[in-house]
Tab-separated table of C-alpha atoms and ligand atoms in Angstrom:
chain	number	residue	atom	x	y	z
R	1	MET	CA	58.488	39.788	-59.873
R	2	THR	CA	58.177	36.729	-57.587
R	3	CYS	CA	58.210	37.151	-53.906
R	4	LEU	CA	61.666	35.523	-53.189
R	5	LEU	CA	59.749	34.471	-49.294
R	6	CYS	CA	56.102	33.536	-50.329
R	7	HIS	CA	56.976	33.203	-53.882
R	8	ALA	CA	53.441	34.922	-54.770
R	9	LYS	CA	53.634	36.963	-57.703
R	10	PHE	CA	53.465	40.873	-57.226
R	11	HIS	CA	53.823	44.338	-59.238
R	12	ILE	CA	56.057	47.069	-58.144
R	13	HIS	CA	54.450	50.227	-58.004
R	14	TYR	CA	56.864	53.074	-58.855
R	15	ARG	CA	56.111	56.614	-57.871
R	16	PHE	CA	56.525	59.264	-60.207
R	17	SER	CA	59.349	60.874	-57.846
R	18	ASP	CA	60.995	57.548	-57.982
R	19	LEU	CA	61.426	57.737	-61.644
R	20	PHE	CA	62.483	61.328	-61.466
R	21	LEU	CA	65.002	60.662	-59.091
R	22	LEU	CA	66.296	57.439	-61.390
R	23	LYS	CA	65.695	55.648	-58.198
R	24	THR	CA	65.414	52.164	-59.070
R	25	SER	CA	64.074	50.930	-55.735
R	26	GLU	CA	64.821	47.177	-56.321
R	27	GLN	CA	62.145	45.007	-54.424
R	28	PHE	CA	62.341	41.424	-54.084
R	29	ILE	CA	59.745	40.835	-51.451
R	30	CYS	CA	55.747	41.008	-51.714
R	31	PRO	CA	54.009	43.802	-49.944
R	32	ASP	CA	52.593	41.932	-47.919
R	33	CYS	CA	55.831	39.818	-47.013
R	34	GLN	CA	57.425	43.091	-46.621
R	35	GLN	CA	54.810	44.778	-44.009
R	36	ASP	CA	55.798	41.816	-41.570
R	37	PHE	CA	59.236	43.654	-41.111
R	38	ILE	CA	58.504	46.124	-38.456
R	39	LYS	CA	60.782	49.238	-38.379
R	40	ILE	CA	62.197	49.892	-34.630
R	41	PRO	CA	59.891	52.956	-33.285
R	42	THR	CA	61.592	56.173	-33.046
R	43	GLU	CA	61.631	55.518	-28.976
R	44	HIS	CA	64.693	53.631	-28.569
R	45	CYS	CA	67.670	53.282	-26.526
R	46	PRO	CA	70.220	55.623	-28.233
R	47	ARG	CA	73.022	53.113	-27.835
R	48	CYS	CA	71.624	49.774	-28.655
R	49	TYR	CA	68.267	50.259	-30.349
R	50	LYS	CA	66.098	48.779	-28.065
R	51	SER	CA	62.804	49.820	-28.736
R	52	GLY	CA	60.550	51.006	-25.650
R	53	ASP	CA	61.982	53.825	-24.358
R	54	SER	CA	64.358	56.471	-25.495
R	55	GLN	CA	66.437	56.744	-22.314
R	56	ILE	CA	69.637	54.675	-22.435
R	57	CYS	CA	68.692	51.210	-21.322
R	58	LYS	CA	69.744	49.554	-18.074
R	59	ASP	CA	72.399	47.253	-20.222
R	60	CYS	CA	73.848	50.014	-22.101
R	61	GLN	CA	74.441	52.068	-18.751
R	62	GLU	CA	75.920	48.863	-17.340
R	63	TRP	CA	78.444	48.708	-19.812
R	64	GLU	CA	79.202	52.405	-19.942
R	65	SER	CA	79.931	51.884	-16.644
R	66	LYS	CA	82.609	49.708	-17.489
R	67	GLY	CA	84.183	51.813	-19.859
R	68	ILE	CA	82.360	50.483	-22.877
R	69	LEU	CA	80.449	52.784	-25.259
R	70	ILE	CA	77.785	51.019	-27.144
R	71	ASN	CA	76.937	52.473	-30.494
R	72	HIS	CA	74.667	50.093	-32.698
R	73	GLN	CA	72.697	51.047	-34.994
R	74	ALA	CA	69.556	48.844	-36.073
R	75	ILE	CA	66.713	48.840	-38.460
R	76	PHE	CA	64.438	46.179	-38.043
R	77	GLN	CA	62.888	44.515	-35.053
R	78	TYR	CA	63.821	40.833	-34.537
R	79	ASN	CA	60.321	39.462	-34.741
R	80	GLY	CA	58.819	36.347	-35.943
R	81	ALA	CA	59.389	37.365	-39.657
R	82	MET	CA	62.626	37.987	-39.354
R	83	HIS	CA	63.474	34.933	-37.377
R	84	ASP	CA	61.533	32.997	-40.264
R	85	TYR	CA	64.118	34.836	-42.624
R	86	PHE	CA	66.735	34.425	-40.597
R	87	SER	CA	66.091	30.734	-40.329
R	88	ARG	CA	66.137	30.136	-44.114
R	89	TYR	CA	68.944	32.931	-45.253
R	90	LYS	CA	71.294	31.450	-42.389
R	91	PHE	CA	70.466	27.726	-41.737
R	92	LEU	CA	68.856	26.780	-44.603
R	93	GLY	CA	71.565	28.474	-46.525
R	94	ASP	CA	69.401	30.355	-49.369
R	95	TYR	CA	71.734	32.901	-50.668
R	96	GLN	CA	69.445	34.717	-53.025
R	97	LEU	CA	67.761	36.090	-49.677
R	98	HIS	CA	70.321	38.460	-49.072
R	99	LYS	CA	69.093	40.735	-51.885
R	100	ILE	CA	65.916	41.720	-49.344
R	101	PHE	CA	67.908	43.706	-47.145
R	102	LYS	CA	71.193	45.132	-49.441
R	103	SER	CA	69.485	48.036	-50.215
R	104	PHE	CA	69.501	48.928	-46.252
R	105	PHE	CA	73.339	48.718	-46.176
R	106	GLN	CA	74.095	51.640	-48.675
R	107	LYS	CA	75.224	54.342	-46.489
R	108	PHE	CA	78.705	54.080	-45.203
R	109	ASP	CA	80.549	56.984	-43.765
R	110	LYS	CA	84.402	57.427	-45.491
R	111	ASN	CA	85.918	57.607	-42.454
R	112	PHE	CA	85.256	54.010	-41.137
R	113	THR	CA	86.173	50.796	-42.354
R	114	VAL	CA	83.679	48.040	-42.762
R	115	VAL	CA	84.314	45.063	-41.206
R	116	PRO	CA	81.817	42.019	-41.464
R	117	ILE	CA	81.291	39.482	-38.102
R	118	PRO	CA	83.087	36.224	-39.607
R	119	ILE	CA	81.766	32.825	-39.219
R	120	SER	CA	83.606	29.826	-39.092
R	121	PRO	CA	85.603	27.791	-41.938
R	122	GLU	CA	82.879	24.821	-40.713
R	123	ARG	CA	80.016	26.717	-41.224
R	124	TYR	CA	81.216	28.475	-44.460
R	125	GLN	CA	81.969	25.127	-45.411
R	126	GLU	CA	78.583	24.069	-44.615
R	127	ARG	CA	76.479	27.137	-46.140
R	128	GLY	CA	78.759	28.694	-48.549
R	129	PHE	CA	78.745	32.072	-47.966
R	130	ASN	CA	79.253	34.427	-44.937
R	131	GLN	CA	75.661	35.867	-44.786
R	132	VAL	CA	76.907	39.389	-43.509
R	133	SER	CA	79.704	39.588	-46.213
R	134	ALA	CA	76.293	38.844	-48.620
R	135	PHE	CA	74.947	41.873	-47.628
R	136	LEU	CA	78.109	44.236	-48.128
R	137	LYS	CA	78.764	42.616	-51.529
R	138	GLU	CA	78.342	45.701	-53.696
R	139	HIS	CA	80.298	48.017	-50.825
R	140	SER	CA	83.971	47.849	-50.001
R	141	PHE	CA	84.641	46.022	-46.781
R	142	THR	CA	87.647	44.577	-45.226
R	143	GLU	CA	88.053	41.131	-43.734
R	144	LEU	CA	89.655	41.872	-40.625
R	145	LEU	CA	88.504	39.634	-37.981
R	146	VAL	CA	88.417	35.545	-37.392
R	147	LYS	CA	85.738	33.134	-35.363
R	148	SER	CA	88.260	31.769	-32.592
R	149	ASP	CA	85.054	30.162	-31.016
R	150	THR	CA	82.922	27.704	-32.844
R	151	SER	CA	79.747	28.054	-30.680
R	152	THR	CA	77.231	30.035	-32.752
R	153	GLN	CA	75.811	32.885	-31.178
R	154	SER	CA	72.437	32.187	-31.886
R	155	SER	CA	72.748	28.734	-29.677
R	156	LEU	CA	73.319	31.019	-26.528
R	157	ASP	CA	70.947	32.521	-24.636
R	158	ARG	CA	71.638	36.271	-23.931
R	159	LYS	CA	73.535	35.320	-20.628
R	160	ASP	CA	75.584	33.316	-22.311
R	161	ARG	CA	76.476	35.462	-25.165
R	162	LEU	CA	76.995	38.550	-22.496
R	163	ASN	CA	79.460	35.997	-20.537
R	164	SER	CA	81.081	34.190	-23.301
R	165	LYS	CA	84.838	35.351	-24.159
R	166	ASN	CA	85.748	37.089	-27.067
R	167	ALA	CA	84.081	35.247	-29.958
R	168	PHE	CA	86.382	36.863	-32.187
R	169	SER	CA	90.024	37.989	-32.985
R	170	ILE	CA	92.345	39.957	-35.566
R	171	ILE	CA	93.403	38.151	-38.431
R	172	GLU	CA	97.048	37.488	-37.951
R	173	ASN	CA	99.319	39.759	-40.034
R	174	ALA	CA	96.319	41.741	-40.577
R	175	ILE	CA	97.104	45.455	-41.665
R	176	LEU	CA	94.746	47.376	-39.779
R	177	PRO	CA	93.463	51.141	-40.980
R	178	GLN	CA	95.214	53.962	-40.116
R	179	LYS	CA	93.454	56.615	-38.013
R	180	SER	CA	92.873	59.728	-40.242
R	181	SER	CA	94.343	62.573	-38.752
T	1	LIG	ZN1	55.853	37.636	-50.422
T	2	LIG	ZN1	70.520	50.321	-24.653
């Protein structure tokens, strides 16, 4: 295999249990690149997954005091490797790179409707794909949102992001999923 990130050649070592369970865990990056992506430690805010403490963090407490319950799930830390990954994937538009993380989007609760975060039509034109939908392409998902504000979230600092108006709105005449009783 050739690593999608550093282009080094590498071999995949299947474990006996993988073969037994017919698990073909596809691997697209070499072990060296793999280890640059660090999983979020078990000590994290249960609401937003910020690492460091297993208590509900100050930000989440503040949202909760306003009646908004954060319920995120995150897998990896946003470190230098992840930053570089997203620069190549999003800003350089390297579509193939969606393969690296697609296997992490496998288990969705059937009672939920999966809605990818949209990108603006201008960005779509430029990049040629929605980086979120690309991860979800083997699953069923529903496009329900449009981007109403053209600034990119990544161009804003944290304070601006928190203060920015809702950047997304529901597609006109969209059929919204009904709560199953
Ligand atoms: Zn590599
Ligand atoms: Zn939090």
